[in-house]
Tab-separated table of C-alpha atoms in Angstrom:
chain	number	residue	atom	x	y	z
A	222	UNK	CA	9.834	-11.501	9.365
A	223	UNK	CA	11.695	-13.937	7.099
A	224	UNK	CA	15.385	-14.186	7.945
A	225	UNK	CA	16.317	-13.029	4.444
A	226	UNK	CA	14.252	-9.844	4.768
A	227	UNK	CA	15.965	-6.584	5.625
A	228	UNK	CA	13.886	-4.007	7.471
A	229	UNK	CA	15.147	-0.790	5.938
A	230	UNK	CA	17.158	0.479	2.990
A	231	UNK	CA	20.909	0.119	3.438
A	232	UNK	CA	21.442	3.875	3.793
A	233	UNK	CA	20.303	5.095	7.232
A	234	UNK	CA	18.559	8.395	7.930
A	235	UNK	CA	20.261	9.633	11.068
A	236	UNK	CA	18.347	12.797	11.940
A	237	UNK	CA	15.754	15.307	10.808
A	238	UNK	CA	18.600	17.667	9.978
A	239	UNK	CA	20.089	15.033	7.667
A	240	UNK	CA	16.739	14.901	5.844
A	241	UNK	CA	16.868	18.690	5.371
A	242	UNK	CA	20.385	18.465	4.027
A	243	UNK	CA	19.774	15.435	1.830
A	244	UNK	CA	16.636	16.810	0.230
A	245	UNK	CA	18.406	20.126	-0.259
A	246	UNK	CA	21.204	18.403	-2.170
A	247	UNK	CA	18.510	16.780	-4.317
A	248	UNK	CA	17.087	20.239	-5.043
A	249	UNK	CA	14.024	20.010	-2.777
A	250	UNK	CA	13.570	22.797	-0.231
A	251	UNK	CA	11.611	21.142	2.564
A	252	UNK	CA	9.739	22.586	5.507
A	253	UNK	CA	10.472	21.133	8.953
A	254	UNK	CA	7.111	19.349	8.842
A	255	UNK	CA	8.105	17.525	5.649
A	256	UNK	CA	11.583	16.591	6.906
A	257	UNK	CA	10.109	15.295	10.170
A	258	UNK	CA	7.552	13.161	8.323
A	259	UNK	CA	10.254	11.519	6.181
A	260	UNK	CA	12.393	10.828	9.246
A	261	UNK	CA	9.513	9.299	11.203
A	262	UNK	CA	8.241	7.236	8.265
A	263	UNK	CA	11.676	5.780	7.702
A	264	UNK	CA	12.165	4.707	11.310
A	265	UNK	CA	8.593	3.523	11.960
A	266	UNK	CA	8.494	1.877	8.510
A	267	UNK	CA	5.136	3.348	7.653
A	268	UNK	CA	3.895	4.727	4.351
A	269	UNK	CA	3.210	8.465	4.079
A	270	UNK	CA	-0.053	9.766	2.666
A	271	UNK	CA	0.821	13.184	1.233
A	272	UNK	CA	-2.185	15.417	0.606
A	273	UNK	CA	-2.467	18.940	-0.688
A	274	UNK	CA	-3.358	20.946	-3.773
A	275	UNK	CA	-1.826	20.033	-7.112
A	276	UNK	CA	1.568	21.514	-7.890
A	277	UNK	CA	2.921	21.996	-4.362
A	278	UNK	CA	5.674	19.360	-4.654
A	279	UNK	CA	4.111	16.080	-3.513
A	280	UNK	CA	5.454	14.021	-6.419
A	281	UNK	CA	8.744	15.916	-6.386
A	282	UNK	CA	9.193	14.921	-2.751
A	283	UNK	CA	9.225	11.215	-3.695
A	284	UNK	CA	11.622	11.864	-6.571
A	285	UNK	CA	13.937	13.829	-4.305
A	286	UNK	CA	13.959	11.185	-1.555
A	287	UNK	CA	14.910	8.576	-4.160
A	288	UNK	CA	17.620	10.804	-5.603
A	289	UNK	CA	19.062	11.618	-2.188
A	290	UNK	CA	19.114	8.000	-0.967
A	291	UNK	CA	20.252	6.732	-4.394
A	292	UNK	CA	17.334	4.319	-4.546
A	293	UNK	CA	15.284	3.469	-7.622
A	294	UNK	CA	12.017	5.381	-7.868
A	295	UNK	CA	9.158	3.100	-8.845
A	296	UNK	CA	6.084	5.089	-9.759
A	297	UNK	CA	2.547	3.884	-10.144
A	298	UNK	CA	0.154	6.445	-11.597
A	299	UNK	CA	-3.380	5.785	-10.389
A	300	UNK	CA	-6.492	6.183	-12.501
A	301	UNK	CA	-10.080	4.992	-12.572
A	302	UNK	CA	-10.225	1.312	-13.478
A	303	UNK	CA	-6.681	0.499	-12.326
A	304	UNK	CA	-6.529	-3.136	-11.237
A	305	UNK	CA	-3.986	-5.612	-9.918
A	306	UNK	CA	-2.964	-6.814	-13.385
A	307	UNK	CA	-1.584	-3.328	-14.078
A	308	UNK	CA	-0.368	-2.641	-10.555
A	309	UNK	CA	0.945	-5.974	-9.252
A	310	UNK	CA	1.607	-8.643	-11.883
A	311	UNK	CA	0.548	-10.275	-15.114
A	312	UNK	CA	1.236	-13.738	-16.432
A	313	UNK	CA	3.527	-13.949	-19.457
A	314	UNK	CA	0.898	-15.469	-21.719
A	315	UNK	CA	3.148	-15.553	-24.775
A	316	UNK	CA	5.816	-17.501	-22.903
A	317	UNK	CA	3.205	-19.848	-21.464
A	318	UNK	CA	1.848	-20.514	-24.963
A	319	UNK	CA	5.329	-21.182	-26.334
A	320	UNK	CA	6.113	-23.661	-23.551
A	321	UNK	CA	2.723	-25.313	-24.046
A	322	UNK	CA	3.561	-25.919	-27.698
A	323	UNK	CA	6.946	-27.359	-26.746
A	324	UNK	CA	5.284	-29.635	-24.196
A	325	UNK	CA	2.751	-30.756	-26.803
A	326	UNK	CA	5.598	-31.861	-29.056
A	327	UNK	CA	7.214	-33.717	-26.164
A	328	UNK	CA	4.063	-35.124	-24.613
A	329	UNK	CA	4.821	-38.595	-25.926
A	330	UNK	CA	8.131	-38.809	-24.115
A	331	UNK	CA	6.617	-37.298	-20.956
A	332	UNK	CA	3.826	-39.867	-20.538
A	333	UNK	CA	5.380	-42.655	-22.562
A	334	UNK	CA	5.758	-45.125	-19.683
A	335	UNK	CA	2.487	-44.271	-17.914
A	336	UNK	CA	0.407	-47.377	-17.267
A	337	UNK	CA	-2.980	-45.658	-17.140
A	338	UNK	CA	-4.749	-42.343	-17.795
A	339	UNK	CA	-4.559	-41.137	-14.186
A	340	UNK	CA	-0.766	-41.535	-14.135
A	341	UNK	CA	-0.431	-39.716	-17.449
A	342	UNK	CA	-2.600	-36.810	-16.241
A	343	UNK	CA	-0.562	-36.636	-13.028
A	344	UNK	CA	2.639	-36.229	-14.987
A	345	UNK	CA	1.131	-33.507	-17.158
A	346	UNK	CA	-0.259	-31.755	-14.078
A	347	UNK	CA	3.277	-31.250	-12.759
A	348	UNK	CA	4.116	-29.314	-15.903
A	349	UNK	CA	0.942	-27.259	-15.595
A	350	UNK	CA	2.079	-25.905	-12.206
A	351	UNK	CA	5.321	-24.723	-13.767
A	352	UNK	CA	3.384	-22.401	-16.053
A	353	UNK	CA	2.130	-20.495	-13.003
A	354	UNK	CA	5.485	-20.062	-11.269
A	355	UNK	CA	7.582	-16.890	-10.845
A	356	UNK	CA	9.386	-17.708	-14.099
A	357	UNK	CA	6.192	-16.821	-15.947
A	358	UNK	CA	5.354	-13.756	-13.854
A	359	UNK	CA	5.616	-10.224	-15.242
A	360	UNK	CA	6.064	-7.917	-12.229
A	361	UNK	CA	4.278	-4.560	-12.250
A	362	UNK	CA	5.215	-1.541	-10.061
A	363	UNK	CA	4.069	-2.872	-6.675
A	364	UNK	CA	5.799	-6.221	-7.070
A	365	UNK	CA	8.933	-4.637	-8.546
A	366	UNK	CA	9.172	-2.377	-5.481
A	367	UNK	CA	9.057	-5.377	-3.147
A	368	UNK	CA	11.713	-7.245	-5.130
A	369	UNK	CA	14.363	-4.527	-5.175
A	370	UNK	CA	17.421	-6.011	-3.406
A	371	UNK	CA	18.575	-2.672	-1.959
A	372	UNK	CA	15.136	-1.140	-1.417
A	373	UNK	CA	13.243	1.477	-3.400
A	374	UNK	CA	11.022	4.507	-3.138
A	375	UNK	CA	7.516	3.512	-4.203
A	376	UNK	CA	5.371	6.433	-5.355
A	377	UNK	CA	1.656	5.642	-5.586
A	378	UNK	CA	0.625	8.836	-7.303
A	379	UNK	CA	-2.868	10.353	-7.074
A	380	UNK	CA	-4.429	7.493	-5.151
A	381	UNK	CA	-7.653	9.514	-5.001
A	382	UNK	CA	-8.142	8.870	-8.750
A	383	UNK	CA	-8.322	5.093	-8.258
A	384	UNK	CA	-11.433	3.143	-7.298
A	385	UNK	CA	-12.254	2.217	-3.720
A	386	UNK	CA	-11.725	-1.455	-4.654
A	387	UNK	CA	-8.136	-0.737	-5.610
A	388	UNK	CA	-7.641	1.236	-2.412
A	389	UNK	CA	-8.727	-1.859	-0.465
A	390	UNK	CA	-6.384	-4.015	-2.532
A	391	UNK	CA	-3.431	-1.925	-1.315
A	392	UNK	CA	-4.058	-2.534	2.377
A	393	UNK	CA	-1.990	-5.730	2.632
A	394	UNK	CA	1.007	-4.051	1.052
A	395	UNK	CA	0.710	-0.916	3.174
A	396	UNK	CA	0.479	-2.805	6.466
A	397	UNK	CA	2.705	-5.870	5.929
A	398	UNK	CA	4.828	-4.959	2.903
A	399	UNK	CA	3.693	-8.111	1.194
A	400	UNK	CA	1.269	-9.142	-1.540
A	401	UNK	CA	-0.619	-12.358	-2.176
A	402	UNK	CA	-0.705	-14.127	-5.537
A	403	UNK	CA	-3.211	-17.005	-5.528
A	404	UNK	CA	-1.093	-19.396	-7.639
A	405	UNK	CA	2.150	-18.709	-5.725
A	406	UNK	CA	1.321	-17.434	-2.240
A	407	UNK	CA	2.595	-14.402	-0.336
A	408	UNK	CA	5.587	-12.429	-1.533
A	409	UNK	CA	7.265	-10.276	1.122
A	410	UNK	CA	9.541	-7.310	0.496
A	411	UNK	CA	13.239	-8.119	0.296
A	412	UNK	CA	13.821	-4.650	1.750
A	413	UNK	CA	10.827	-2.607	2.841
A	414	UNK	CA	10.441	0.255	0.372
A	415	UNK	CA	9.811	3.846	1.380
A	416	UNK	CA	6.207	4.346	0.267
A	417	UNK	CA	4.632	7.708	-0.514
A	418	UNK	CA	1.026	8.001	-1.622
A	419	UNK	CA	-0.157	11.326	-2.990
A	420	UNK	CA	-3.677	12.686	-3.123
A	421	UNK	CA	-5.152	15.904	-4.469
A	422	UNK	CA	-8.235	15.247	-2.311
A	423	UNK	CA	-10.618	14.842	-5.252
A	424	UNK	CA	-12.419	12.237	-3.116
A	425	UNK	CA	-12.298	11.133	0.506
A	426	UNK	CA	-10.006	8.171	1.124
A	427	UNK	CA	-11.055	5.289	3.352
A	428	UNK	CA	-10.266	5.153	7.058
A	429	UNK	CA	-8.496	1.787	6.653
A	430	UNK	CA	-5.954	3.262	4.262
A	431	UNK	CA	-5.443	6.355	6.406
A	432	UNK	CA	-4.832	4.232	9.505
A	433	UNK	CA	-1.940	2.502	7.786
A	434	UNK	CA	-0.224	5.742	6.798
A	435	UNK	CA	1.362	8.771	8.364
A	436	UNK	CA	-0.422	11.883	7.195
A	437	UNK	CA	1.404	14.833	5.691
A	438	UNK	CA	-0.325	17.886	4.276
A	439	UNK	CA	1.689	20.110	1.965
A	440	UNK	CA	-0.029	23.421	1.442
A	441	UNK	CA	1.125	26.531	-0.335
A	442	UNK	CA	4.423	27.720	1.178
A	443	UNK	CA	4.806	30.999	2.982
A	444	UNK	CA	6.595	33.879	1.270
A	445	UNK	CA	10.062	33.063	2.566
A	446	UNK	CA	9.910	29.352	1.734
A	447	UNK	CA	8.469	29.982	-1.724
A	448	UNK	CA	11.288	32.428	-2.458
A	449	UNK	CA	13.868	29.790	-1.469
A	450	UNK	CA	12.164	27.157	-3.617
A	451	UNK	CA	12.081	29.387	-6.696
A	452	UNK	CA	15.655	30.550	-6.172
A	453	UNK	CA	16.815	26.923	-6.075
A	454	UNK	CA	14.996	26.071	-9.291
A	455	UNK	CA	15.684	29.297	-11.195
A	456	UNK	CA	19.293	30.154	-10.366
A	457	UNK	CA	20.365	33.596	-11.416
A	458	UNK	CA	16.984	35.268	-10.966
A	459	UNK	CA	17.315	38.862	-9.776
A	460	UNK	CA	16.703	39.078	-6.028
A	461	UNK	CA	14.384	42.067	-6.354
A	462	UNK	CA	12.367	40.420	-9.119
A	463	UNK	CA	12.132	37.262	-7.028
A	464	UNK	CA	10.748	39.160	-4.034
A	465	UNK	CA	8.188	40.978	-6.200
A	466	UNK	CA	7.162	37.803	-8.014
A	467	UNK	CA	6.576	35.913	-4.777
A	468	UNK	CA	4.645	38.815	-3.279
A	469	UNK	CA	2.406	38.984	-6.356
A	470	UNK	CA	1.690	35.233	-6.336
A	471	UNK	CA	0.923	35.225	-2.617
A	472	UNK	CA	-1.551	38.076	-3.103
A	473	UNK	CA	-3.065	36.357	-6.128
A	474	UNK	CA	-3.857	33.301	-4.002
A	475	UNK	CA	-6.035	35.457	-1.757
A	476	UNK	CA	-8.454	36.088	-4.633
A	477	UNK	CA	-11.525	33.940	-5.184
A	478	UNK	CA	-10.158	31.767	-8.010
A	479	UNK	CA	-11.205	28.428	-9.437
A	480	UNK	CA	-7.581	27.252	-9.222
A	481	UNK	CA	-4.937	29.087	-7.279
A	482	UNK	CA	-1.451	29.230	-8.812
A	483	UNK	CA	0.729	26.378	-7.538
A	484	UNK	CA	4.425	26.406	-6.694
A	485	UNK	CA	5.235	24.693	-9.973
A	486	UNK	CA	3.432	27.491	-11.807
A	487	UNK	CA	5.336	30.104	-9.794
A	488	UNK	CA	8.563	28.432	-10.925
A	489	UNK	CA	7.378	28.420	-14.543
A	490	UNK	CA	6.496	32.117	-14.264
A	491	UNK	CA	9.913	32.919	-12.837
A	492	UNK	CA	11.558	31.146	-15.774
A	493	UNK	CA	9.382	33.094	-18.203
A	494	UNK	CA	10.271	36.435	-16.605
A	495	UNK	CA	13.971	35.563	-16.744
A	496	UNK	CA	13.526	34.551	-20.390
A	497	UNK	CA	11.969	37.981	-21.061
A	498	UNK	CA	14.947	39.680	-19.351
A	499	UNK	CA	12.723	41.239	-16.693
A	500	UNK	CA	14.541	42.681	-13.690
A	501	UNK	CA	11.476	44.100	-11.919
A	502	UNK	CA	7.788	43.260	-12.034
A	503	UNK	CA	5.952	45.581	-14.397
A	504	UNK	CA	2.211	45.664	-14.982
A	505	UNK	CA	2.397	45.044	-18.731
A	506	UNK	CA	4.610	41.994	-18.311
A	507	UNK	CA	2.191	40.650	-15.723
A	508	UNK	CA	-0.751	41.104	-18.095
A	509	UNK	CA	1.159	39.441	-20.960
A	510	UNK	CA	2.165	36.389	-18.950
A	511	UNK	CA	-0.735	35.864	-16.577
A	512	UNK	CA	-1.694	32.705	-18.479
A	513	UNK	CA	1.458	31.043	-17.127
A	514	UNK	CA	0.089	31.350	-13.593
A	515	UNK	CA	-3.634	30.865	-14.155
A	516	UNK	CA	-5.136	27.989	-16.151
A	517	UNK	CA	-8.773	29.050	-16.406
A	518	UNK	CA	-9.988	31.976	-18.485
A	519	UNK	CA	-12.497	32.884	-15.778
A	520	UNK	CA	-9.601	33.180	-13.282
A	521	UNK	CA	-7.603	35.360	-15.694
A	522	UNK	CA	-10.628	37.635	-16.164
A	523	UNK	CA	-11.100	37.844	-12.391
A	524	UNK	CA	-7.426	38.644	-11.799
A	525	UNK	CA	-7.190	41.339	-14.488
A	526	UNK	CA	-9.346	43.658	-12.391
A	527	UNK	CA	-6.738	43.504	-9.605
A	528	UNK	CA	-3.488	43.513	-11.575
A	529	UNK	CA	-2.678	47.192	-11.103
A	530	UNK	CA	-3.181	47.070	-7.356
A	531	UNK	CA	-1.412	43.727	-6.894
A	532	UNK	CA	1.562	44.789	-9.014
A	533	UNK	CA	1.987	48.059	-7.124
A	534	UNK	CA	1.955	46.233	-3.818
A	535	UNK	CA	4.388	43.618	-5.146
A	536	UNK	CA	6.776	46.352	-6.268
A	537	UNK	CA	7.089	47.387	-2.620
A	538	UNK	CA	8.235	43.912	-1.588
A	539	UNK	CA	11.463	43.709	0.338
A	540	UNK	CA	14.140	41.217	-0.639
A	541	UNK	CA	13.968	38.275	1.753
A	542	UNK	CA	17.317	37.132	3.124
A	543	UNK	CA	17.958	33.520	4.169
């Protein structure tokens, strides 16, 4: 490790309980499994591969860690065709062109006293190397994360949407916290960032990437945890309505649906019910707002046949106390 490199962000994470508390302050209600994974990743300096269905809080976890630790969040959204020029660096071609024009105007004074062609070319070659130095480098998310003087949280979002070639490109960064640029050499992190990769499991990720990461699966929360999450995001919601809402959503997830309602959709539904001044869950309100929870018409049609039964059962839900 270079002597100038720090190993961890300046703010220590002292215990799993401190992770609970810190994420809570940032508005993220974590399970013990999540808090433990953050604690371990920080101390072992390993990236975390966070998998689970869409909308369960994977991206929010990275945002909340950054907010709690007061570190910049650097996000790289993955997609098919993503390459290193978008993820790591680009050359500042406009600046290179401008400097080339300036050099052309000054070329006479640069090679004026050269005795032969080889000497003149040698002098010009020295200027050519300058054009491929860090002064002409435009850092992209991965490089910016490594250059942060106080550390950062690097979110590599939806890695499963990128190509396998890009996944392989990440391996050096994930294992050594460094990247290689052919014209410059290796660049190592000033402070190792906290790295979270998210995946919705749309494709299987390679073993090499998984070996370099801690694995964390975030599934749908149980009834008690989901109630706490919604209460933190929708303050002022009636306790009875909250209990009924959560009960309904949990039952809905047991149906054979194309896409089960996520936590983010539960939160949206809670906000809608508060907006409609609902204090208890009524069947008509459920029918009118089911499109907030379900995103496919086939799922809405499938759920309509069960609304009466699910609503009646939800109305019997007991308020969950912390």
